[in-house]
PDB file of C-alpha atoms in Angstrom:
ATOM      1  CA  UNK A   1     131.446 -24.598 138.737  1.00  0.00           C
ATOM      2  CA  UNK A   2     131.357 -25.602 135.118  1.00  0.00           C
ATOM      3  CA  UNK A   3     131.549 -23.479 132.150  1.00  0.00           C
ATOM      4  CA  UNK A   4     130.106 -23.544 129.485  1.00  0.00           C
ATOM      5  CA  UNK A   5     130.704 -20.746 126.669  1.00  0.00           C
ATOM      6  CA  UNK A   6     128.401 -19.095 124.681  1.00  0.00           C
ATOM      7  CA  UNK A   7     129.369 -18.236 120.810  1.00  0.00           C
ATOM      8  CA  UNK A   8     128.461 -14.782 119.454  1.00  0.00           C
ATOM      9  CA  UNK A   9     127.721 -12.787 122.949  1.00  0.00           C
ATOM     10  CA  UNK A  10     130.841 -12.902 124.481  1.00  0.00           C
ATOM     11  CA  UNK A  11     132.177 -12.328 127.286  1.00  0.00           C
ATOM     12  CA  UNK A  12     129.105 -14.605 128.346  1.00  0.00           C
ATOM     13  CA  UNK A  13     129.307 -17.910 129.541  1.00  0.00           C
ATOM     14  CA  UNK A  14     126.651 -20.176 131.184  1.00  0.00           C
ATOM     15  CA  UNK A  15     126.840 -22.300 134.189  1.00  0.00           C
ATOM     16  CA  UNK A  16     126.639 -25.874 133.651  1.00  0.00           C
ATOM     17  CA  UNK A  17     127.325 -29.445 134.768  1.00  0.00           C
ATOM     18  CA  UNK A  18     127.514 -30.851 138.329  1.00  0.00           C
ATOM     19  CA  UNK A  19     126.264 -28.961 141.409  1.00  0.00           C
ATOM     20  CA  UNK A  20     123.755 -26.846 138.578  1.00  0.00           C
ATOM     21  CA  UNK A  21     119.897 -25.891 138.564  1.00  0.00           C
ATOM     22  CA  UNK A  22     118.292 -29.135 136.758  1.00  0.00           C
ATOM     23  CA  UNK A  23     117.158 -26.536 134.429  1.00  0.00           C
ATOM     24  CA  UNK A  24     119.915 -26.166 132.611  1.00  0.00           C
ATOM     25  CA  UNK A  25     120.169 -29.200 130.580  1.00  0.00           C
ATOM     26  CA  UNK A  26     119.271 -29.328 127.473  1.00  0.00           C
ATOM     27  CA  UNK A  27     117.742 -26.964 126.018  1.00  0.00           C
ATOM     28  CA  UNK A  28     118.285 -24.239 128.387  1.00  0.00           C
ATOM     29  CA  UNK A  29     119.454 -21.583 125.763  1.00  0.00           C
ATOM     30  CA  UNK A  30     116.738 -22.448 122.736  1.00  0.00           C
ATOM     31  CA  UNK A  31     116.445 -18.790 122.493  1.00  0.00           C
ATOM     32  CA  UNK A  32     120.017 -18.574 120.585  1.00  0.00           C
ATOM     33  CA  UNK A  33     117.169 -20.271 118.726  1.00  0.00           C
ATOM     34  CA  UNK A  34     113.855 -18.769 118.192  1.00  0.00           C
ATOM     35  CA  UNK A  35     112.315 -17.440 115.003  1.00  0.00           C
ATOM     36  CA  UNK A  36     113.178 -14.210 113.606  1.00  0.00           C
ATOM     37  CA  UNK A  37     111.717 -11.639 114.744  1.00  0.00           C
ATOM     38  CA  UNK A  38     108.100 -10.430 113.689  1.00  0.00           C
ATOM     39  CA  UNK A  39     108.867  -6.235 112.991  1.00  0.00           C
ATOM     40  CA  UNK A  40     111.997  -4.575 112.227  1.00  0.00           C
ATOM     41  CA  UNK A  41     111.364  -2.891 115.675  1.00  0.00           C
ATOM     42  CA  UNK A  42     111.634  -6.546 117.438  1.00  0.00           C
ATOM     43  CA  UNK A  43     114.473  -7.069 115.494  1.00  0.00           C
ATOM     44  CA  UNK A  44     116.663  -3.914 116.454  1.00  0.00           C
ATOM     45  CA  UNK A  45     115.803  -4.641 119.660  1.00  0.00           C
ATOM     46  CA  UNK A  46     117.386  -7.907 119.613  1.00  0.00           C
ATOM     47  CA  UNK A  47     120.780  -6.985 117.461  1.00  0.00           C
ATOM     48  CA  UNK A  48     120.639  -4.279 120.820  1.00  0.00           C
ATOM     49  CA  UNK A  49     121.362  -7.109 123.315  1.00  0.00           C
ATOM     50  CA  UNK A  50     123.467  -8.704 121.116  1.00  0.00           C
ATOM     51  CA  UNK A  51     125.944  -6.073 119.838  1.00  0.00           C
ATOM     52  CA  UNK A  52     126.306  -4.900 124.194  1.00  0.00           C
ATOM     53  CA  UNK A  53     124.635  -7.836 125.686  1.00  0.00           C
ATOM     54  CA  UNK A  54     126.676  -6.110 129.175  1.00  0.00           C
ATOM     55  CA  UNK A  55     124.573  -3.176 129.071  1.00  0.00           C
ATOM     56  CA  UNK A  56     121.114  -4.558 128.451  1.00  0.00           C
ATOM     57  CA  UNK A  57     121.793  -6.609 131.227  1.00  0.00           C
ATOM     58  CA  UNK A  58     123.070  -3.953 133.561  1.00  0.00           C
ATOM     59  CA  UNK A  59     123.162  -0.393 132.193  1.00  0.00           C
ATOM     60  CA  UNK A  60     126.381   1.370 132.233  1.00  0.00           C
ATOM     61  CA  UNK A  61     129.086  -0.164 133.216  1.00  0.00           C
ATOM     62  CA  UNK A  62     130.731  -0.313 136.625  1.00  0.00           C
ATOM     63  CA  UNK A  63     134.006  -2.366 137.839  1.00  0.00           C
ATOM     64  CA  UNK A  64     132.308  -3.410 141.132  1.00  0.00           C
ATOM     65  CA  UNK A  65     130.956  -4.139 142.969  1.00  0.00           C
ATOM     66  CA  UNK A  66     129.644  -7.759 140.969  1.00  0.00           C
ATOM     67  CA  UNK A  67     126.515  -6.688 138.848  1.00  0.00           C
ATOM     68  CA  UNK A  68     123.872  -9.661 139.013  1.00  0.00           C
ATOM     69  CA  UNK A  69     120.659  -9.437 136.912  1.00  0.00           C
ATOM     70  CA  UNK A  70     117.549 -11.636 138.158  1.00  0.00           C
ATOM     71  CA  UNK A  71     114.795 -11.434 135.812  1.00  0.00           C
ATOM     72  CA  UNK A  72     111.331 -12.614 137.549  1.00  0.00           C
ATOM     73  CA  UNK A  73     107.757 -13.170 137.496  1.00  0.00           C
ATOM     74  CA  UNK A  74     106.214 -11.784 140.368  1.00  0.00           C
ATOM     75  CA  UNK A  75     103.905 -15.512 140.359  1.00  0.00           C
ATOM     76  CA  UNK A  76     106.795 -17.751 140.256  1.00  0.00           C
ATOM     77  CA  UNK A  77     107.197 -19.117 143.509  1.00  0.00           C
ATOM     78  CA  UNK A  78     110.382 -19.684 143.272  1.00  0.00           C
ATOM     79  CA  UNK A  79     111.448 -16.246 142.261  1.00  0.00           C
ATOM     80  CA  UNK A  80     109.982 -15.673 145.979  1.00  0.00           C
ATOM     81  CA  UNK A  81     112.698 -18.018 147.378  1.00  0.00           C
ATOM     82  CA  UNK A  82     115.484 -16.577 144.757  1.00  0.00           C
ATOM     83  CA  UNK A  83     114.251 -13.013 146.509  1.00  0.00           C
ATOM     84  CA  UNK A  84     115.044 -14.149 149.883  1.00  0.00           C
ATOM     85  CA  UNK A  85     118.042 -15.414 149.029  1.00  0.00           C
ATOM     86  CA  UNK A  86     119.177 -12.776 147.150  1.00  0.00           C
ATOM     87  CA  UNK A  87     118.088 -10.533 150.487  1.00  0.00           C
ATOM     88  CA  UNK A  88     120.175 -12.438 153.415  1.00  0.00           C
ATOM     89  CA  UNK A  89     123.688 -12.822 150.563  1.00  0.00           C
ATOM     90  CA  UNK A  90     122.780  -8.778 150.393  1.00  0.00           C
ATOM     91  CA  UNK A  91     122.783  -8.145 154.723  1.00  0.00           C
ATOM     92  CA  UNK A  92     125.765 -10.080 155.079  1.00  0.00           C
ATOM     93  CA  UNK A  93     128.563  -8.794 152.252  1.00  0.00           C
ATOM     94  CA  UNK A  94     126.339  -5.046 151.467  1.00  0.00           C
ATOM     95  CA  UNK A  95     128.758  -4.500 149.160  1.00  0.00           C
ATOM     96  CA  UNK A  96     129.718  -7.981 147.050  1.00  0.00           C
ATOM     97  CA  UNK A  97     126.975  -7.070 144.917  1.00  0.00           C
ATOM     98  CA  UNK A  98     124.613  -4.961 142.870  1.00  0.00           C
ATOM     99  CA  UNK A  99     121.055  -6.433 141.837  1.00  0.00           C
ATOM    100  CA  UNK A 100     119.962  -5.343 138.941  1.00  0.00           C
ATOM    101  CA  UNK A 101     116.106  -6.635 138.735  1.00  0.00           C
ATOM    102  CA  UNK A 102     114.326  -7.186 135.146  1.00  0.00           C
ATOM    103  CA  UNK A 103     110.837  -7.952 135.100  1.00  0.00           C
ATOM    104  CA  UNK A 104     109.636 -10.905 132.867  1.00  0.00           C
ATOM    105  CA  UNK A 105     105.855 -11.481 132.991  1.00  0.00           C
ATOM    106  CA  UNK A 106     105.396 -15.108 132.022  1.00  0.00           C
ATOM    107  CA  UNK A 107     102.061 -15.953 133.719  1.00  0.00           C
ATOM    108  CA  UNK A 108      99.219 -14.036 132.149  1.00  0.00           C
ATOM    109  CA  UNK A 109      97.842 -10.512 133.144  1.00  0.00           C
ATOM    110  CA  UNK A 110      98.201 -10.161 137.102  1.00  0.00           C
ATOM    111  CA  UNK A 111     101.845 -11.064 135.908  1.00  0.00           C
ATOM    112  CA  UNK A 112     102.186  -8.188 133.276  1.00  0.00           C
ATOM    113  CA  UNK A 113      99.962  -5.146 135.891  1.00  0.00           C
ATOM    114  CA  UNK A 114     102.588  -6.323 138.243  1.00  0.00           C
ATOM    115  CA  UNK A 115     105.625  -5.832 136.524  1.00  0.00           C
ATOM    116  CA  UNK A 116     104.150  -2.679 134.501  1.00  0.00           C
ATOM    117  CA  UNK A 117     103.272  -0.979 138.633  1.00  0.00           C
ATOM    118  CA  UNK A 118     107.163  -1.278 140.430  1.00  0.00           C
ATOM    119  CA  UNK A 119     108.203  -0.055 136.391  1.00  0.00           C
ATOM    120  CA  UNK A 120     106.238   2.454 137.236  1.00  0.00           C
ATOM    121  CA  UNK A 121     106.814   3.162 141.077  1.00  0.00           C
ATOM    122  CA  UNK A 122     109.777   3.356 139.954  1.00  0.00           C
ATOM    123  CA  UNK A 123     109.642   5.993 138.385  1.00  0.00           C
ATOM    124  CA  UNK A 124     108.458   7.331 142.190  1.00  0.00           C
ATOM    125  CA  UNK A 125     111.724   6.450 143.563  1.00  0.00           C
ATOM    126  CA  UNK A 126     109.387   3.750 145.120  1.00  0.00           C
ATOM    127  CA  UNK A 127     110.448   0.254 143.272  1.00  0.00           C
ATOM    128  CA  UNK A 128     111.155  -1.694 146.411  1.00  0.00           C
ATOM    129  CA  UNK A 129     108.099  -0.372 148.382  1.00  0.00           C
ATOM    130  CA  UNK A 130     105.444  -1.636 145.455  1.00  0.00           C
ATOM    131  CA  UNK A 131     108.050  -4.586 144.864  1.00  0.00           C
ATOM    132  CA  UNK A 132     107.354  -6.151 148.328  1.00  0.00           C
ATOM    133  CA  UNK A 133     103.533  -5.014 148.017  1.00  0.00           C
ATOM    134  CA  UNK A 134     102.788  -6.708 145.441  1.00  0.00           C
ATOM    135  CA  UNK A 135     105.407  -9.506 146.411  1.00  0.00           C
ATOM    136  CA  UNK A 136     103.394  -9.665 149.399  1.00  0.00           C
ATOM    137  CA  UNK A 137     100.071  -9.486 147.828  1.00  0.00           C
ATOM    138  CA  UNK A 138      98.293 -12.852 147.502  1.00  0.00           C
ATOM    139  CA  UNK A 139      97.242 -11.472 143.392  1.00  0.00           C
ATOM    140  CA  UNK A 140      96.942  -8.600 141.735  1.00  0.00           C
ATOM    141  CA  UNK A 141      93.423  -8.357 140.004  1.00  0.00           C
ATOM    142  CA  UNK A 142      92.983  -4.600 138.189  1.00  0.00           C
ATOM    143  CA  UNK A 143      95.061  -1.604 137.663  1.00  0.00           C
ATOM    144  CA  UNK A 144      92.598  -0.489 140.370  1.00  0.00           C
ATOM    145  CA  UNK A 145      93.629  -2.564 142.412  1.00  0.00           C
ATOM    146  CA  UNK A 146      97.641  -1.133 141.887  1.00  0.00           C
ATOM    147  CA  UNK A 147      96.140   2.042 142.611  1.00  0.00           C
ATOM    148  CA  UNK A 148      95.133   2.013 146.315  1.00  0.00           C
ATOM    149  CA  UNK A 149      98.457  -0.327 146.690  1.00  0.00           C
ATOM    150  CA  UNK A 150      99.713   2.886 145.469  1.00  0.00           C
ATOM    151  CA  UNK A 151      98.080   5.684 147.496  1.00  0.00           C
ATOM    152  CA  UNK A 152      98.861   2.512 150.614  1.00  0.00           C
ATOM    153  CA  UNK A 153     102.723   3.830 150.067  1.00  0.00           C
ATOM    154  CA  UNK A 154     101.614   7.524 149.300  1.00  0.00           C
ATOM    155  CA  UNK A 155     102.266   7.432 145.579  1.00  0.00           C
ATOM    156  CA  UNK A 156     100.559   9.545 143.070  1.00  0.00           C
ATOM    157  CA  UNK A 157      98.255   7.496 142.365  1.00  0.00           C
ATOM    158  CA  UNK A 158      97.341   8.491 138.993  1.00  0.00           C
ATOM    159  CA  UNK A 159     100.622   9.515 137.986  1.00  0.00           C
ATOM    160  CA  UNK A 160     101.647   5.373 138.312  1.00  0.00           C
ATOM    161  CA  UNK A 161      98.334   4.771 136.691  1.00  0.00           C
ATOM    162  CA  UNK A 162      99.534   7.070 133.386  1.00  0.00           C
ATOM    163  CA  UNK A 163     102.882   5.466 133.471  1.00  0.00           C
ATOM    164  CA  UNK A 164     101.966   1.844 133.650  1.00  0.00           C
ATOM    165  CA  UNK A 165     100.741   2.362 129.999  1.00  0.00           C
ATOM    166  CA  UNK A 166     103.543   4.888 128.850  1.00  0.00           C
ATOM    167  CA  UNK A 167     105.391   4.060 125.663  1.00  0.00           C
ATOM    168  CA  UNK A 168     108.911   3.875 128.352  1.00  0.00           C
ATOM    169  CA  UNK A 169     107.407   1.346 130.025  1.00  0.00           C
ATOM    170  CA  UNK A 170     106.167  -0.533 127.410  1.00  0.00           C
ATOM    171  CA  UNK A 171     110.479  -0.417 125.756  1.00  0.00           C
ATOM    172  CA  UNK A 172     111.562  -1.266 129.607  1.00  0.00           C
ATOM    173  CA  UNK A 173     109.460  -4.533 128.984  1.00  0.00           C
ATOM    174  CA  UNK A 174     110.424  -5.525 125.322  1.00  0.00           C
ATOM    175  CA  UNK A 175     114.078  -4.471 125.888  1.00  0.00           C
ATOM    176  CA  UNK A 176     113.710  -7.083 129.180  1.00  0.00           C
ATOM    177  CA  UNK A 177     112.011  -9.749 126.558  1.00  0.00           C
ATOM    178  CA  UNK A 178     115.044  -8.887 123.825  1.00  0.00           C
ATOM    179  CA  UNK A 179     117.222 -10.136 126.729  1.00  0.00           C
ATOM    180  CA  UNK A 180     115.283 -13.455 127.298  1.00  0.00           C
ATOM    181  CA  UNK A 181     114.971 -14.384 123.989  1.00  0.00           C
ATOM    182  CA  UNK A 182     118.633 -13.870 123.162  1.00  0.00           C
ATOM    183  CA  UNK A 183     119.652 -15.641 125.798  1.00  0.00           C
ATOM    184  CA  UNK A 184     117.118 -18.296 125.648  1.00  0.00           C
ATOM    185  CA  UNK A 185     115.526 -17.249 129.641  1.00  0.00           C
ATOM    186  CA  UNK A 186     112.133 -19.231 128.489  1.00  0.00           C
ATOM    187  CA  UNK A 187     111.478 -19.252 132.172  1.00  0.00           C
ATOM    188  CA  UNK A 188     112.135 -17.455 136.358  1.00  0.00           C
ATOM    189  CA  UNK A 189     113.566 -16.988 137.950  1.00  0.00           C
ATOM    190  CA  UNK A 190     116.920 -16.164 134.927  1.00  0.00           C
ATOM    191  CA  UNK A 191     120.684 -14.807 136.681  1.00  0.00           C
ATOM    192  CA  UNK A 192     123.445 -13.242 134.897  1.00  0.00           C
ATOM    193  CA  UNK A 193     126.128 -12.671 137.463  1.00  0.00           C
ATOM    194  CA  UNK A 194     129.136 -10.618 136.216  1.00  0.00           C
ATOM    195  CA  UNK A 195     129.423 -12.526 132.840  1.00  0.00           C
ATOM    196  CA  UNK A 196     128.104 -16.161 134.009  1.00  0.00           C
ATOM    197  CA  UNK A 197     124.292 -16.642 132.728  1.00  0.00           C
ATOM    198  CA  UNK A 198     122.135 -19.482 134.259  1.00  0.00           C
ATOM    199  CA  UNK A 199     118.194 -20.470 134.487  1.00  0.00           C
ATOM    200  CA  UNK A 200     116.932 -21.532 137.707  1.00  0.00           C
ATOM    201  CA  UNK A 201     117.729 -21.538 141.605  1.00  0.00           C
ATOM    202  CA  UNK A 202     120.661 -22.619 143.536  1.00  0.00           C
ATOM    203  CA  UNK A 203     121.734 -22.522 146.718  1.00  0.00           C
ATOM    204  CA  UNK A 204     123.089 -19.329 149.130  1.00  0.00           C
ATOM    205  CA  UNK A 205     126.369 -20.885 149.229  1.00  0.00           C
ATOM    206  CA  UNK A 206     126.221 -21.435 145.371  1.00  0.00           C
ATOM    207  CA  UNK A 207     126.163 -17.435 144.851  1.00  0.00           C
ATOM    208  CA  UNK A 208     128.017 -16.327 147.222  1.00  0.00           C
ATOM    209  CA  UNK A 209     130.318 -18.522 145.705  1.00  0.00           C
ATOM    210  CA  UNK A 210     129.724 -17.531 142.166  1.00  0.00           C
ATOM    211  CA  UNK A 211     130.462 -13.719 142.695  1.00  0.00           C
ATOM    212  CA  UNK A 212     133.904 -14.623 144.614  1.00  0.00           C
ATOM    213  CA  UNK A 213     135.161 -15.799 140.929  1.00  0.00           C
ATOM    214  CA  UNK A 214     133.975 -12.826 139.691  1.00  0.00           C
ATOM    215  CA  UNK A 215     134.816 -10.374 141.555  1.00  0.00           C
ATOM    216  CA  UNK A 216     138.115  -8.394 139.406  1.00  0.00           C
ATOM    217  CA  UNK A 217     135.918  -9.521 135.710  1.00  0.00           C
ATOM    218  CA  UNK A 218     133.623  -6.928 135.319  1.00  0.00           C
ATOM    219  CA  UNK A 219     131.322  -7.361 132.113  1.00  0.00           C
ATOM    220  CA  UNK A 220     133.513  -5.810 129.069  1.00  0.00           C
ATOM    221  CA  UNK A 221     132.870  -6.492 125.552  1.00  0.00           C
TER     222      UNK A 221
END
């Protein structure tokens, strides 16, 4: 595996070279040169990411296990493939890493609805249940449809629909979008494995090797 440092975003580096996903070639990090944000609030969020990218990716710092941030869209087929690989790896080595999920809805209204739904479900302790149901659902039509799924898995559907449109969920999505802008995640899936970022799909064995390389190297600015 070969890596390239990212100026101004230390300690992060990108995965490059032979064996890396095709999506990493060329302008995979064009987000570093994106236009200036349209509002002062957008700039504030972007600056928060630049000031402490580790916290933006992973939340409060922990020295172990290795944190793995995944950025995904519910309509992205490669995301489903990588979710399966991550699940397999967690089943084999449950203590080797922790997963931090970021919703990055880039593929239309259904993706945005699904992303808000899982973030709202998380407030009732049911992120994984809602994520699993929506991942297996052919199409997320509207909030009424999401409400029916919420009731089916035992959630307060009225509260979930309220939370989907809350300022807290909106801010969480804006923070994820800001991370994507700063690091040039123009598509999904995208990852930060410890200090290493990449865009696209890699094999389970390569992901396992990368996690092993990041062990003992916590994300610290």
